[in-house]
Coordinates of C-alpha atoms and ligand atoms in Angstrom, one line a residue:
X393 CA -51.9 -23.5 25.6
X394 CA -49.5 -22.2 23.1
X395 CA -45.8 -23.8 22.2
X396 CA -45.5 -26.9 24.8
X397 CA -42.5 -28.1 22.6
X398 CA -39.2 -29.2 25.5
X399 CA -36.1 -27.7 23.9
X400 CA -34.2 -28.6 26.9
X401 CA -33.3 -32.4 26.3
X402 CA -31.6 -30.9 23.2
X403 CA -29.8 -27.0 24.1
X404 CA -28.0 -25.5 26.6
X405 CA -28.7 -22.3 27.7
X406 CA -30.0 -21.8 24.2
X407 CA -27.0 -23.5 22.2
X408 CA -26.9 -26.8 20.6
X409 CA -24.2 -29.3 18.6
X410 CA -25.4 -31.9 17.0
X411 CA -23.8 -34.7 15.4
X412 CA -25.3 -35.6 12.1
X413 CA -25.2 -38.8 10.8
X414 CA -27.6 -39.1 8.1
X415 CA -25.2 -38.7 5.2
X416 CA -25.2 -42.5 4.3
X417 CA -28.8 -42.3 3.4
X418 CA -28.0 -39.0 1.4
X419 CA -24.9 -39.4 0.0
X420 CA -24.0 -43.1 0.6
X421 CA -21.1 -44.5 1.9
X422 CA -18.7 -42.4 -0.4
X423 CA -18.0 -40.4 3.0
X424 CA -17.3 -43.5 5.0
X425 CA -13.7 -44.7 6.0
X426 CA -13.3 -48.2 7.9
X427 CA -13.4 -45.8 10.7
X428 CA -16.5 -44.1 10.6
X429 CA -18.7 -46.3 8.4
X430 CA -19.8 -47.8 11.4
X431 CA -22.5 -46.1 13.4
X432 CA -20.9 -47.7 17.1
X433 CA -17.9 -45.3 16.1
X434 CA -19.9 -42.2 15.6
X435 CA -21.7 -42.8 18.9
X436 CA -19.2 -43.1 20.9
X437 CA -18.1 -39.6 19.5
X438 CA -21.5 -38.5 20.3
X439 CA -21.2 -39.5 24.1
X440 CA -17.4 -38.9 24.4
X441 CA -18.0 -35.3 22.9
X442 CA -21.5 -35.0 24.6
X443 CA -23.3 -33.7 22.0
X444 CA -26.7 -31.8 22.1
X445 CA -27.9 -34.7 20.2
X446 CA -27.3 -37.6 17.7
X447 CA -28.8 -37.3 14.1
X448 CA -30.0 -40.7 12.9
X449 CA -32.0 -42.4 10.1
X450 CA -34.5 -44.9 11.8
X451 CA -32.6 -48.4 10.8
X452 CA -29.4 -47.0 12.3
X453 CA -30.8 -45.9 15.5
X454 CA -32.6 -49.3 15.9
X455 CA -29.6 -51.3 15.9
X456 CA -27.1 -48.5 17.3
X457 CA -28.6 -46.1 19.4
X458 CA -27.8 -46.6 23.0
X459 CA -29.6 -43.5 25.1
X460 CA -26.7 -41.8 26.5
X461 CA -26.8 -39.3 24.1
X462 CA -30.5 -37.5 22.8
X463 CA -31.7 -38.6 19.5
X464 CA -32.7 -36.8 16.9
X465 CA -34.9 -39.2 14.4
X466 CA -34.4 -38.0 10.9
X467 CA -38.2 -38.6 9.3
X468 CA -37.5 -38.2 5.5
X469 CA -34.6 -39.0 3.9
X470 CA -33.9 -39.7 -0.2
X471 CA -30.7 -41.1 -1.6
X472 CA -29.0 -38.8 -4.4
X473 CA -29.1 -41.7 -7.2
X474 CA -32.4 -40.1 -8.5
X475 CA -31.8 -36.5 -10.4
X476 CA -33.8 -33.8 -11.4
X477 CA -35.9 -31.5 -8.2
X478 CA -35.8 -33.3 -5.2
X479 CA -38.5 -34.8 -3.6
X480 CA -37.7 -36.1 0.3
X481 CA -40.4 -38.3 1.8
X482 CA -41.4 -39.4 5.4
X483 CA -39.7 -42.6 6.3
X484 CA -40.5 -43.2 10.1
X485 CA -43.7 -41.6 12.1
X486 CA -43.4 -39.6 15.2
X487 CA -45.1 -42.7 17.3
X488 CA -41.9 -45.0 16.3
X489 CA -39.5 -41.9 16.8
X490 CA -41.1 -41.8 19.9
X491 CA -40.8 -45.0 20.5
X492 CA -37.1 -45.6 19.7
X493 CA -36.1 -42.8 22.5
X494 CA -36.2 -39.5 20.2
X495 CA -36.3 -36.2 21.9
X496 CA -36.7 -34.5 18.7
X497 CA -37.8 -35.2 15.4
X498 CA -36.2 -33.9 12.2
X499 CA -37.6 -33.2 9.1
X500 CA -35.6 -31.8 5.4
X501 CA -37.4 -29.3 3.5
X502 CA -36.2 -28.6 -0.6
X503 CA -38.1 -25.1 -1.1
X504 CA -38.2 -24.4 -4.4
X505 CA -38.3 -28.1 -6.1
X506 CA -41.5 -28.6 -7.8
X507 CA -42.0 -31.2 -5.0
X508 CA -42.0 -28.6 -2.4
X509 CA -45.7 -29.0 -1.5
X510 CA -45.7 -32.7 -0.7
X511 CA -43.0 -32.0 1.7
X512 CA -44.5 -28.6 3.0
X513 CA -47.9 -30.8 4.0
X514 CA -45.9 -33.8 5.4
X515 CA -43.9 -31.6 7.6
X516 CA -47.3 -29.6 8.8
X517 CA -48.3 -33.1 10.1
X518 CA -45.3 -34.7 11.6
X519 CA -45.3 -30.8 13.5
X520 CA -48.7 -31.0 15.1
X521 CA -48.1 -34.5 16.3
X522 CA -44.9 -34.1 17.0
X523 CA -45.5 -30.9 19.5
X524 CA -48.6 -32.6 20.8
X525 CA -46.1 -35.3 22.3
X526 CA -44.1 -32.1 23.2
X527 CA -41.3 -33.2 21.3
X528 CA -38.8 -30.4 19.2
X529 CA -39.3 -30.6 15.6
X530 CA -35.7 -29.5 13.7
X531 CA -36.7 -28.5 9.9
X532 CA -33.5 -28.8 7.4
X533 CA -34.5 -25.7 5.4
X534 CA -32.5 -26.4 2.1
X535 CA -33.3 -24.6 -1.4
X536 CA -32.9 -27.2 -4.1
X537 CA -34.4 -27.7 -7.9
X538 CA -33.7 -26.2 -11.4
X539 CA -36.0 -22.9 -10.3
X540 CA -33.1 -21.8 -7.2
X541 CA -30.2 -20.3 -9.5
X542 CA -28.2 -20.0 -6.3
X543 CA -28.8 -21.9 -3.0
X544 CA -27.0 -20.0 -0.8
X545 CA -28.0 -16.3 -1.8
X546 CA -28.8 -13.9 1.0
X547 CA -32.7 -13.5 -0.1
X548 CA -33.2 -17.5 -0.6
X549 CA -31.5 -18.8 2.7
X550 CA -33.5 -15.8 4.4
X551 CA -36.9 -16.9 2.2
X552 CA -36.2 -20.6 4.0
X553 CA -35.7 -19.4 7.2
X554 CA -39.0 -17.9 7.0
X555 CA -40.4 -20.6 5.6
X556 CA -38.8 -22.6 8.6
X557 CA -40.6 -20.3 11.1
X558 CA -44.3 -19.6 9.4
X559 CA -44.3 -23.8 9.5
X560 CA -43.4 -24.0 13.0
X561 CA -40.2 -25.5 13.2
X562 CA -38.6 -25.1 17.0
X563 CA -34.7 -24.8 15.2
X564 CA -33.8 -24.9 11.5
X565 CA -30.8 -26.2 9.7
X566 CA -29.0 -24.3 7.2
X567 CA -26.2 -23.4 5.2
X568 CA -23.8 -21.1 5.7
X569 CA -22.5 -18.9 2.7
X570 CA -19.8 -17.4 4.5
X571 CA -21.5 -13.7 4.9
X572 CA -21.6 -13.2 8.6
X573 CA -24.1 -10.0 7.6
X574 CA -26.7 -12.1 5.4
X575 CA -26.4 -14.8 8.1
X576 CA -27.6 -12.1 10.4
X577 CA -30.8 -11.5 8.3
X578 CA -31.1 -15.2 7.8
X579 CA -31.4 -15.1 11.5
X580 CA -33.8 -11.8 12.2
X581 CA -35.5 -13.4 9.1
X582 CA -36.6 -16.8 11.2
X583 CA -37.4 -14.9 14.4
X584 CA -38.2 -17.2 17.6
X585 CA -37.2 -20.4 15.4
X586 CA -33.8 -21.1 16.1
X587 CA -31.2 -21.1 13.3
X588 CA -28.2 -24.0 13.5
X589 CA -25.4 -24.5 10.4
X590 CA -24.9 -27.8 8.4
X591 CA -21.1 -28.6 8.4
X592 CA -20.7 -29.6 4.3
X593 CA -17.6 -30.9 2.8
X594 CA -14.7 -31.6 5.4
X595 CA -12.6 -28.0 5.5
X596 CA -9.5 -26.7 7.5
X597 CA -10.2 -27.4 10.9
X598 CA -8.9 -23.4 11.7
X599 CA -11.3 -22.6 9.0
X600 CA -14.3 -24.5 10.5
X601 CA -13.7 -22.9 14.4
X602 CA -13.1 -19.1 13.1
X603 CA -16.5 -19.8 10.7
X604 CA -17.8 -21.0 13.5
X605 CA -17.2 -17.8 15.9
X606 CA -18.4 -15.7 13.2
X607 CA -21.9 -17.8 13.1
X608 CA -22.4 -17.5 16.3
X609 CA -21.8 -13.6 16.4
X610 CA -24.5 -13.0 13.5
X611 CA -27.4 -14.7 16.0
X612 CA -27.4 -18.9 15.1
X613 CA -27.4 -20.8 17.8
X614 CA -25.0 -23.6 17.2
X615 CA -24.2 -26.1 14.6
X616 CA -26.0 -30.1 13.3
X617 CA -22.6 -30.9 11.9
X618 CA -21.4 -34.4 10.7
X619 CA -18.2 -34.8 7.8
X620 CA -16.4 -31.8 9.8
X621 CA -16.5 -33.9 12.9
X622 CA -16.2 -38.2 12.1
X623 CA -13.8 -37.4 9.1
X624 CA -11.8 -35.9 11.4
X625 CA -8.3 -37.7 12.1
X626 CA -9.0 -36.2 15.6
X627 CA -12.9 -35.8 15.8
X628 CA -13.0 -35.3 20.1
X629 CA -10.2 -32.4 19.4
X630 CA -12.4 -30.5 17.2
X631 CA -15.7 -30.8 19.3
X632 CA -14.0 -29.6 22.3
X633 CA -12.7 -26.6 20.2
X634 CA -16.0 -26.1 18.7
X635 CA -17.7 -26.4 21.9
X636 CA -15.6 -23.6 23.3
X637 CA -16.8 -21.0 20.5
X638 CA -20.3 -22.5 20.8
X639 CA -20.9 -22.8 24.4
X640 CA -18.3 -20.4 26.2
X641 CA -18.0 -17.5 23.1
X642 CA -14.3 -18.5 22.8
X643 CA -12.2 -16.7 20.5
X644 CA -11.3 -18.9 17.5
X645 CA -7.5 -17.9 18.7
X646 CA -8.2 -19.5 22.4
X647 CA -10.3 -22.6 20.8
X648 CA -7.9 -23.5 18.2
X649 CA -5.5 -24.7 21.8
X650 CA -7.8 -27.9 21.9
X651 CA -6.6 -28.7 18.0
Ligands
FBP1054 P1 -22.6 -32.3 7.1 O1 -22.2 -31.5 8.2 O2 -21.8 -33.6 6.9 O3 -22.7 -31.5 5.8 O4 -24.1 -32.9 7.4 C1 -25.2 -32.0 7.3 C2 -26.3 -32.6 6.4 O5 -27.4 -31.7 6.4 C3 -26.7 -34.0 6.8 O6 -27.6 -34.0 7.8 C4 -27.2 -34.5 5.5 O7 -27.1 -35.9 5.3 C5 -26.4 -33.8 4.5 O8 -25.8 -32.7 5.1 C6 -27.1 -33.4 3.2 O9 -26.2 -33.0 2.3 P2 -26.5 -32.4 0.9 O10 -26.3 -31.0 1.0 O11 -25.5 -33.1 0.0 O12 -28.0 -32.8 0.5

């Protein structure tokens, strides 16, 4: 039998938000406020704003994660104290993803580090197992190392999309570079894998929904979003609006009455 893999837990009628939460590994708690630095704050966004899913490192969904809301178990994960090409490497198997409740597994990919094999062969495992148990595997397709001049050129986000899709990753994460017509490509480019966009640095809410309309017209699916949403004076606001482009092909116009 071909692709078992049960997307369901995770879209809606082929659409997805997810709330990332993974940037305290990543970035440390630079991002945090009191607010959001602590994880029962970000789920209760995740299950007031029903989300398509909650992104969390292992430790964090051990202590925090309460199953209202499908978890997404981040498998690698590398602070950003070491320099030089990065190198990401699996921190919790399948079987204990599994075993905490996750309904996907996901999984970041630096294409063009000199690293980039280590992480291509680790994903290529935690994929077969992972759609052997039938579970989703999300891959965060992001160019990184001194040989990608510019990360978010058309031609390299549409050479990781591929990538995303000859590995067999269900749904990729990307980034946006603002180009609604190389987005497109990006999308053609990944075929049946699904294409959703990282959030990055907190922007102008107004900003964030008309990008958003625009992603979803060039073919993505949705958005695995984090800073945009907890840093958000009024983070239940912005899902709702978000939500309504994502879900409902809003207009930003008609969204932007849920800011
Ligand atoms: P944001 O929406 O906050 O940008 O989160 C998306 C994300 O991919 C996180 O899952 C991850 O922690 C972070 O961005 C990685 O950021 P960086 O680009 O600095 O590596």
């Amino acid at each position: 039998m071909f692709n078992m893999v049960n997307l369901g837990n995770i879209m809606s009628k082929g659409r997805s938000i997810f709330l990332a939460y993974d940037q305290g590994m990543e970035h440390g708690p630079k991002d945090f406020n009191d607010r959001n630095v602590d994880p029962k704050y970000i789920m209760s966004i995740a299950e007031k704003g029903r989300f398509s899913g909650i992104i969390f490192q292992k430790g964090v969904a051990e202590k925090y994660y309460r199953g209202s809301v499908p978890l997404v178990m981040k498998l690698n994960g590398k602070t950003n104290l070491v320099k030089g090409d990065p190198l990401s490497t699996q921190l919790c198997s399948v079987r204990e993803a599994v075993k905490l409740g996750a309904k996907a597994v996901g999984y970041t990919i630096y294409i063009g580090s000199v690293h980039e094999q280590k992480m291509l062969k680790e994903f290529g495992s935690i994929e077969e197992e992972a759609h052997a148990k039938g579970l989703p595997v999300i891959a965060w397709m992001y160019p990184r190392g001194k040989a990608i001049k510019n990360d978010t050129s058309r031609d390299v986000l549409a050479y990781a999309a591929r990538v995303g899709l000859e590995l067999g990753a269900d749904i990729i994460k990307m980034k946006y570079n603002g180009n609604p017509g190389d987005l497109k490509w990006i999308v053609k480019s990944a075929g049946k894998t699904k294409v959703v966009i990282a959030g990055g640095l907190k922007k102008d809410e107004k900003k964030l929904i008309r990008d958003t309309y625009d992603i979803m017209k060039s073919g993505a699916c949705g958005l695995a979003i984090g800073r945009n949403i907890w840093q958000s004076e009024s983070p239940l606001k912005i899902t709702k609006a978000l939500k309504k482009v994502i879900f409902h092909g809003a207009k930003p116009k008609e969204a932007m009455k849920e800011l």
